[in-house]
Amino acid sequence: MAAESESCNCSAWAANDPSGVLSPHSFNRRAVRHDDVSLRITHCGVCYADVQWTRNLHHDSVYPLVPGHEIAGVVTEVGSDVKGFKPGDHVAVGTYINSCRDCDNCNNLLENHCSNFVFTFNGVDTDGTVTKGGYSTHIVVHERYCYKIPDGYPLDKAAPLACAGITVYTPMIRHNMNQPGKSLGVIGLGGLGHMAVKFGKAFGLNVTVLSTSESKRDEAINLLGADNFVVSSDKNQMEVLNILISFKAECETTYNRPQQVHISLPYVRFQLKKHKCTKEQSSFCNRYCLYYFVRETINIAEFCLLFFSLCLYYVRITK
Ligand SMILES: [Zn+2]
Ligand SMILES: [Zn+2]
């Protein structure tokens, strides 16, 4: 490790096999190009996607694998043509670090739908290199895929917004779930779910949390400020909400872990069908499902059902 690190410019935590164990690892980031931003990573969130690829649950992990795609840091260097950032700026990098920049999606700032977008880690960049993520000391990214964090905003709180936050925020905004007085249903109080509650309350919504477990009630109501809490496995409670019960989730396969979702599930089924979610595609479908789910349900009732249950932790990478 010592000899290796002498010739490498970036230190990281990497998985070397599917065990789930991360070990110190050193490698070289590319030199800053004319349109690149280099940032010193101060914080990186832990998303379940990190766990999935670390453990090779999708059978396409390339080891050594450096996870991390909820990155926050401080700009240390910018290329000669970079206009939007300067050294010292606080910046976030999310789930992708490149795309074709020339398709309809890219031209509409929907790069995450570009068929050639490149994941922040375990992706293959246009130069053929396998990308390495944010559990590392620094990262070099084209400025297009960097996002300014307002001065004074805590970097540890900014990091999870780069995946979990935007995943919830985008459909909420797209479907006008930022209008005070509307009702928001949040299924599962995990990483995304807790974001949805916080956004919902900030927007002045009436927020109901649906959880399989009574144990989340205190956190939902007292810590996050939700208005209502419903145990989704309780038929009586669910019927009060006029929500159909009993779902056997195809989600179990998409999530690669046991998951009980007791929600109305014609909606989910519809949405899965619409997305043509196959097992092969399923690794990425959670996010898209979320969009479609919201899109379809919102018209039926102003009851926006979000599901996802990720753990939210912060890992401090460097001082
Ligand atoms: Zn993520
Ligand atoms: Zn594109």
CSV table of C-alpha atoms and ligand atoms in Angstrom, one decimal:
chain,number,residue,atom,x,y,z
A,1,MET,CA,0.0,0.0,0.0
A,2,ALA,CA,2.8,2.4,0.9
A,3,ALA,CA,4.8,1.7,-2.2
A,4,GLU,CA,1.6,1.9,-4.3
A,5,SER,CA,0.5,5.2,-2.8
A,6,GLU,CA,3.8,6.8,-3.7
A,7,SER,CA,3.0,6.7,-7.3
A,8,CYS,CA,-0.7,7.3,-7.1
A,9,ASN,CA,-2.5,10.6,-6.6
A,10,CYS,CA,-5.7,9.4,-5.0
A,11,SER,CA,-6.4,7.4,-1.9
A,12,ALA,CA,-9.6,5.5,-1.5
A,13,TRP,CA,-11.6,2.7,0.1
A,14,ALA,CA,-12.2,-0.1,-2.3
A,15,ALA,CA,-13.9,-3.5,-2.4
A,16,ASN,CA,-11.7,-6.2,-3.8
A,17,ASP,CA,-14.3,-8.9,-3.9
A,18,PRO,CA,-18.0,-9.3,-3.1
A,19,SER,CA,-17.5,-9.8,0.6
A,20,GLY,CA,-18.7,-6.2,1.4
A,21,VAL,CA,-15.4,-5.4,3.1
A,22,LEU,CA,-13.6,-2.2,2.0
A,23,SER,CA,-9.9,-1.8,2.2
A,24,PRO,CA,-7.4,1.1,1.6
A,25,HIS,CA,-6.6,1.5,-2.1
A,26,SER,CA,-4.6,3.9,-4.2
A,27,PHE,CA,-5.0,4.8,-7.8
A,28,ASN,CA,-4.5,7.7,-10.2
A,29,ARG,CA,-7.1,10.2,-11.2
A,30,ARG,CA,-6.7,11.9,-14.5
A,31,ALA,CA,-5.0,15.3,-14.7
A,32,VAL,CA,-7.5,18.2,-15.0
A,33,ARG,CA,-8.5,18.9,-18.6
A,34,HIS,CA,-9.6,22.2,-19.9
A,35,ASP,CA,-13.3,21.6,-18.9
A,36,ASP,CA,-12.7,19.7,-15.7
A,37,VAL,CA,-13.2,20.5,-12.1
A,38,SER,CA,-11.1,18.8,-9.4
A,39,LEU,CA,-12.5,18.6,-5.9
A,40,ARG,CA,-11.2,17.5,-2.6
A,41,ILE,CA,-13.9,15.2,-1.3
A,42,THR,CA,-14.9,16.0,2.2
A,43,HIS,CA,-18.0,13.9,2.5
A,44,CYS,CA,-19.7,11.1,0.7
A,45,GLY,CA,-23.1,9.5,1.5
A,46,VAL,CA,-23.7,5.8,1.6
A,47,CYS,CA,-26.5,4.7,-0.7
A,48,TYR,CA,-27.8,1.2,-1.1
A,49,ALA,CA,-26.4,1.2,-4.7
A,50,ASP,CA,-23.0,1.4,-3.1
A,51,VAL,CA,-23.8,-1.8,-1.2
A,52,GLN,CA,-25.2,-3.5,-4.3
A,53,TRP,CA,-22.2,-3.0,-6.5
A,54,THR,CA,-19.7,-3.5,-3.7
A,55,ARG,CA,-21.2,-6.9,-3.2
A,56,ASN,CA,-21.6,-7.6,-6.9
A,57,LEU,CA,-25.3,-8.1,-6.6
A,58,HIS,CA,-25.7,-7.1,-10.3
A,59,HIS,CA,-22.9,-9.4,-11.5
A,60,ASP,CA,-21.1,-6.6,-13.2
A,61,SER,CA,-18.8,-5.2,-10.6
A,62,VAL,CA,-15.2,-4.5,-11.6
A,63,TYR,CA,-12.7,-4.9,-8.7
A,64,PRO,CA,-11.1,-3.1,-7.1
A,65,LEU,CA,-14.3,-1.1,-6.9
A,66,VAL,CA,-14.4,2.3,-5.2
A,67,PRO,CA,-18.1,3.1,-4.4
A,68,GLY,CA,-19.6,6.5,-3.6
A,69,HIS,CA,-21.9,8.7,-5.6
A,70,GLU,CA,-23.2,11.3,-3.1
A,71,ILE,CA,-20.1,13.4,-3.1
A,72,ALA,CA,-19.5,16.8,-1.6
A,73,GLY,CA,-16.2,18.6,-1.6
A,74,VAL,CA,-14.2,21.8,-2.2
A,75,VAL,CA,-12.9,22.7,-5.6
A,76,THR,CA,-9.1,22.7,-5.7
A,77,GLU,CA,-8.4,23.2,-9.4
A,78,VAL,CA,-10.4,24.0,-12.6
A,79,GLY,CA,-9.5,23.7,-16.3
A,80,SER,CA,-8.9,26.8,-18.4
A,81,ASP,CA,-12.3,26.7,-20.0
A,82,VAL,CA,-14.3,26.2,-16.8
A,83,LYS,CA,-16.7,29.0,-16.3
A,84,GLY,CA,-19.0,27.9,-13.5
A,85,PHE,CA,-16.6,27.0,-10.7
A,86,LYS,CA,-13.5,28.3,-9.1
A,87,PRO,CA,-11.1,27.0,-6.4
A,88,GLY,CA,-12.7,27.1,-3.0
A,89,ASP,CA,-16.3,26.6,-4.3
A,90,HIS,CA,-18.3,23.9,-2.6
A,91,VAL,CA,-19.5,21.3,-5.1
A,92,ALA,CA,-21.6,18.1,-5.2
A,93,VAL,CA,-21.3,15.3,-7.7
A,94,GLY,CA,-24.0,12.7,-8.0
A,95,THR,CA,-24.7,9.4,-9.7
A,96,TYR,CA,-23.1,10.2,-13.1
A,97,ILE,CA,-20.0,11.9,-14.3
A,98,ASN,CA,-20.4,11.9,-18.1
A,99,SER,CA,-22.9,11.5,-20.9
A,100,CYS,CA,-23.0,12.0,-24.7
A,101,ARG,CA,-24.0,15.7,-24.4
A,102,ASP,CA,-25.6,15.5,-27.8
A,103,CYS,CA,-29.0,13.6,-27.5
A,104,ASP,CA,-32.4,15.0,-26.7
A,105,ASN,CA,-32.1,14.0,-23.1
A,106,CYS,CA,-28.7,15.7,-22.7
A,107,ASN,CA,-30.0,18.8,-24.5
A,108,ASN,CA,-32.8,19.0,-22.1
A,109,LEU,CA,-30.6,18.6,-19.0
A,110,LEU,CA,-31.9,15.1,-18.4
A,111,GLU,CA,-28.5,13.5,-18.7
A,112,ASN,CA,-29.5,10.8,-16.3
A,113,HIS,CA,-31.7,9.5,-19.2
A,114,CYS,CA,-29.0,9.6,-21.7
A,115,SER,CA,-28.3,6.1,-23.1
A,116,ASN,CA,-24.6,6.8,-22.8
A,117,PHE,CA,-24.4,8.3,-19.4
A,118,VAL,CA,-21.5,7.1,-17.2
A,119,PHE,CA,-22.0,6.1,-13.6
A,120,THR,CA,-19.8,7.8,-11.1
A,121,PHE,CA,-18.4,4.4,-10.1
A,122,ASN,CA,-18.1,1.1,-11.8
A,123,GLY,CA,-19.0,2.8,-15.1
A,124,VAL,CA,-16.9,2.8,-18.2
A,125,ASP,CA,-15.9,6.3,-19.2
A,126,THR,CA,-15.5,7.4,-22.8
A,127,ASP,CA,-11.7,6.9,-22.5
A,128,GLY,CA,-12.3,3.3,-21.5
A,129,THR,CA,-11.4,3.7,-17.8
A,130,VAL,CA,-13.6,2.2,-15.1
A,131,THR,CA,-14.9,5.1,-12.9
A,132,LYS,CA,-14.1,5.2,-9.2
A,133,GLY,CA,-16.4,6.9,-6.8
A,134,GLY,CA,-16.4,9.2,-3.8
A,135,TYR,CA,-14.9,7.1,-1.1
A,136,SER,CA,-11.7,8.7,-2.1
A,137,THR,CA,-9.7,11.8,-1.5
A,138,HIS,CA,-10.4,13.7,-4.7
A,139,ILE,CA,-12.3,13.4,-8.0
A,140,VAL,CA,-11.9,15.0,-11.4
A,141,VAL,CA,-15.2,15.6,-13.2
A,142,HIS,CA,-16.3,17.6,-16.3
A,143,GLU,CA,-17.9,20.8,-15.0
A,144,ARG,CA,-21.3,19.9,-16.5
A,145,TYR,CA,-21.7,17.2,-13.9
A,146,CYS,CA,-20.8,19.3,-10.9
A,147,TYR,CA,-23.4,21.2,-8.8
A,148,LYS,CA,-22.7,24.2,-6.7
A,149,ILE,CA,-23.5,23.9,-3.1
A,150,PRO,CA,-24.5,27.3,-1.6
A,151,ASP,CA,-21.9,28.9,0.7
A,152,GLY,CA,-22.6,28.1,4.3
A,153,TYR,CA,-24.6,25.0,3.6
A,154,PRO,CA,-23.1,22.1,5.6
A,155,LEU,CA,-21.2,19.7,3.3
A,156,ASP,CA,-22.2,16.7,5.3
A,157,LYS,CA,-25.9,17.5,4.8
A,158,ALA,CA,-25.3,18.4,1.1
A,159,ALA,CA,-23.8,15.0,0.1
A,160,PRO,CA,-26.9,12.8,0.3
A,161,LEU,CA,-28.9,15.3,-1.7
A,162,ALA,CA,-26.8,14.3,-4.7
A,163,CYS,CA,-28.6,11.0,-5.0
A,164,ALA,CA,-31.3,10.4,-2.4
A,165,GLY,CA,-32.3,14.0,-2.3
A,166,ILE,CA,-32.6,14.7,-6.0
A,167,THR,CA,-34.4,11.4,-6.5
A,168,VAL,CA,-37.2,12.5,-4.2
A,169,TYR,CA,-37.0,16.2,-5.0
A,170,THR,CA,-37.3,15.9,-8.8
A,171,PRO,CA,-40.6,14.0,-9.0
A,172,MET,CA,-42.1,16.1,-6.2
A,173,ILE,CA,-41.3,19.3,-8.2
A,174,ARG,CA,-42.3,17.8,-11.5
A,175,HIS,CA,-45.7,16.9,-10.1
A,176,ASN,CA,-46.3,20.1,-8.2
A,177,MET,CA,-45.9,18.4,-4.9
A,178,ASN,CA,-44.6,21.6,-3.5
A,179,GLN,CA,-47.9,23.4,-3.1
A,180,PRO,CA,-49.0,23.9,0.5
A,181,GLY,CA,-52.0,22.0,1.5
A,182,LYS,CA,-51.5,19.0,-0.7
A,183,SER,CA,-51.1,15.6,0.8
A,184,LEU,CA,-48.0,13.5,0.5
A,185,GLY,CA,-47.8,9.8,1.2
A,186,VAL,CA,-44.3,8.4,1.9
A,187,ILE,CA,-43.8,4.7,1.8
A,188,GLY,CA,-40.9,3.6,3.9
A,189,LEU,CA,-38.9,5.9,6.2
A,190,GLY,CA,-35.5,5.1,4.8
A,191,GLY,CA,-32.9,7.3,3.1
A,192,LEU,CA,-35.3,8.6,0.5
A,193,GLY,CA,-38.4,8.4,2.6
A,194,HIS,CA,-37.0,10.7,5.3
A,195,MET,CA,-36.0,13.2,2.6
A,196,ALA,CA,-39.5,13.1,1.2
A,197,VAL,CA,-40.9,13.9,4.7
A,198,LYS,CA,-38.5,16.8,5.1
A,199,PHE,CA,-39.2,18.2,1.7
A,200,GLY,CA,-42.9,17.7,2.2
A,201,LYS,CA,-43.0,19.6,5.4
A,202,ALA,CA,-40.8,22.4,4.0
A,203,PHE,CA,-43.3,22.7,1.2
A,204,GLY,CA,-46.2,22.9,3.6
A,205,LEU,CA,-47.7,19.5,2.7
A,206,ASN,CA,-49.7,17.2,4.8
A,207,VAL,CA,-47.4,14.3,5.2
A,208,THR,CA,-48.4,10.7,5.9
A,209,VAL,CA,-45.7,8.1,6.5
A,210,LEU,CA,-46.6,4.5,5.7
A,211,SER,CA,-44.4,2.0,7.3
A,212,THR,CA,-44.5,-1.7,7.9
A,213,SER,CA,-43.2,-1.1,11.4
A,214,GLU,CA,-44.7,0.8,14.3
A,215,SER,CA,-41.1,1.4,15.4
A,216,LYS,CA,-40.7,4.3,13.0
A,217,ARG,CA,-43.6,6.3,14.4
A,218,ASP,CA,-41.6,8.3,16.8
A,219,GLU,CA,-39.0,9.3,14.3
A,220,ALA,CA,-41.6,10.1,11.7
A,221,ILE,CA,-43.8,12.3,13.9
A,222,ASN,CA,-41.5,13.7,16.5
A,223,LEU,CA,-38.2,14.0,14.7
A,224,LEU,CA,-39.2,14.7,11.1
A,225,GLY,CA,-42.6,16.3,11.7
A,226,ALA,CA,-44.8,14.1,9.7
A,227,ASP,CA,-48.6,14.7,10.3
A,228,ASN,CA,-49.7,11.1,10.2
A,229,PHE,CA,-48.3,7.7,10.6
A,230,VAL,CA,-49.9,4.5,9.3
A,231,VAL,CA,-48.7,1.0,9.8
A,232,SER,CA,-49.1,-0.3,6.3
A,233,SER,CA,-49.4,-4.0,7.3
A,234,ASP,CA,-52.5,-3.0,9.4
A,235,LYS,CA,-55.5,-3.5,7.1
A,236,ASN,CA,-57.8,-1.4,9.2
A,237,GLN,CA,-55.4,1.6,9.2
A,238,MET,CA,-54.9,1.3,5.5
A,239,GLU,CA,-58.6,1.1,4.7
A,240,VAL,CA,-59.0,4.3,6.5
A,241,LEU,CA,-56.8,5.8,3.9
A,242,ASN,CA,-58.8,4.1,1.2
A,243,ILE,CA,-55.7,2.5,-0.1
A,244,LEU,CA,-55.8,-1.0,-1.5
A,245,ILE,CA,-53.8,-3.4,0.4
A,246,SER,CA,-51.8,-6.4,-0.3
A,247,PHE,CA,-48.9,-6.2,-2.6
A,248,LYS,CA,-46.5,-8.8,-3.4
A,249,ALA,CA,-43.6,-6.8,-4.7
A,250,GLU,CA,-41.9,-7.5,-7.9
A,251,CYS,CA,-39.7,-5.0,-6.0
A,252,GLU,CA,-38.3,-7.9,-4.1
A,253,THR,CA,-36.4,-8.9,-7.2
A,254,THR,CA,-35.4,-5.4,-8.0
A,255,TYR,CA,-34.1,-4.8,-4.6
A,256,ASN,CA,-32.2,-8.0,-4.1
A,257,ARG,CA,-33.2,-8.1,-0.5
A,258,PRO,CA,-36.3,-9.2,1.3
A,259,GLN,CA,-38.8,-6.3,1.2
A,260,GLN,CA,-42.3,-6.2,2.3
A,261,VAL,CA,-44.4,-3.5,0.7
A,262,HIS,CA,-48.0,-3.4,1.7
A,263,ILE,CA,-49.2,-0.8,-0.6
A,264,SER,CA,-51.8,-0.3,-3.1
A,265,LEU,CA,-50.5,-2.2,-5.7
A,266,PRO,CA,-52.3,-2.0,-8.9
A,267,TYR,CA,-50.4,1.3,-9.2
A,268,VAL,CA,-47.1,-0.3,-8.8
A,269,ARG,CA,-47.9,-3.1,-11.1
A,270,PHE,CA,-49.0,-0.6,-13.7
A,271,GLN,CA,-45.9,1.4,-13.3
A,272,LEU,CA,-43.7,-1.6,-13.5
A,273,LYS,CA,-45.4,-2.8,-16.7
A,274,LYS,CA,-45.1,0.7,-18.2
A,275,HIS,CA,-41.4,0.6,-17.5
A,276,LYS,CA,-41.1,-2.9,-18.9
A,277,CYS,CA,-39.0,-3.7,-16.0
A,278,THR,CA,-37.2,-7.0,-16.5
A,279,LYS,CA,-34.9,-8.7,-14.1
A,280,GLU,CA,-32.0,-7.6,-16.2
A,281,GLN,CA,-33.0,-4.0,-16.1
A,282,SER,CA,-34.1,-4.1,-12.6
A,283,SER,CA,-30.9,-2.8,-11.1
A,284,PHE,CA,-31.7,0.6,-12.3
A,285,CYS,CA,-35.5,0.6,-12.2
A,286,ASN,CA,-36.1,1.8,-8.7
A,287,ARG,CA,-35.6,5.4,-9.5
A,288,TYR,CA,-37.6,5.2,-12.7
A,289,CYS,CA,-40.3,3.3,-10.9
A,290,LEU,CA,-40.5,6.1,-8.5
A,291,TYR,CA,-41.1,8.6,-11.2
A,292,TYR,CA,-43.7,6.6,-12.9
A,293,PHE,CA,-45.4,5.7,-9.7
A,294,VAL,CA,-45.7,9.3,-8.8
A,295,ARG,CA,-46.8,10.3,-12.2
A,296,GLU,CA,-49.6,7.9,-12.4
A,297,THR,CA,-50.9,8.1,-8.8
A,298,ILE,CA,-50.8,11.8,-8.6
A,299,ASN,CA,-53.6,12.1,-11.1
A,300,ILE,CA,-55.7,9.6,-9.3
A,301,ALA,CA,-55.5,11.3,-6.0
A,302,GLU,CA,-53.2,13.9,-4.7
A,303,PHE,CA,-51.5,11.2,-2.8
A,304,CYS,CA,-48.0,10.9,-3.8
A,305,LEU,CA,-46.6,7.5,-2.9
A,306,LEU,CA,-42.9,7.2,-2.7
A,307,PHE,CA,-41.2,4.0,-2.0
A,308,PHE,CA,-37.6,3.3,-1.3
A,309,SER,CA,-36.0,2.3,1.8
A,310,LEU,CA,-32.3,3.1,2.0
A,311,CYS,CA,-30.2,3.7,4.9
A,312,LEU,CA,-28.7,7.1,5.3
A,313,TYR,CA,-25.3,7.4,6.8
A,314,TYR,CA,-22.5,9.8,6.4
A,315,VAL,CA,-19.0,8.8,6.0
A,316,ARG,CA,-16.4,11.4,6.6
A,317,ILE,CA,-13.6,10.7,4.1
A,318,THR,CA,-11.0,13.3,4.8
A,319,LYS,CA,-10.4,16.0,7.3
B,1,ZN,ZN,-27.7,6.4,-4.8
B,2,ZN,ZN,-27.0,12.1,-24.2
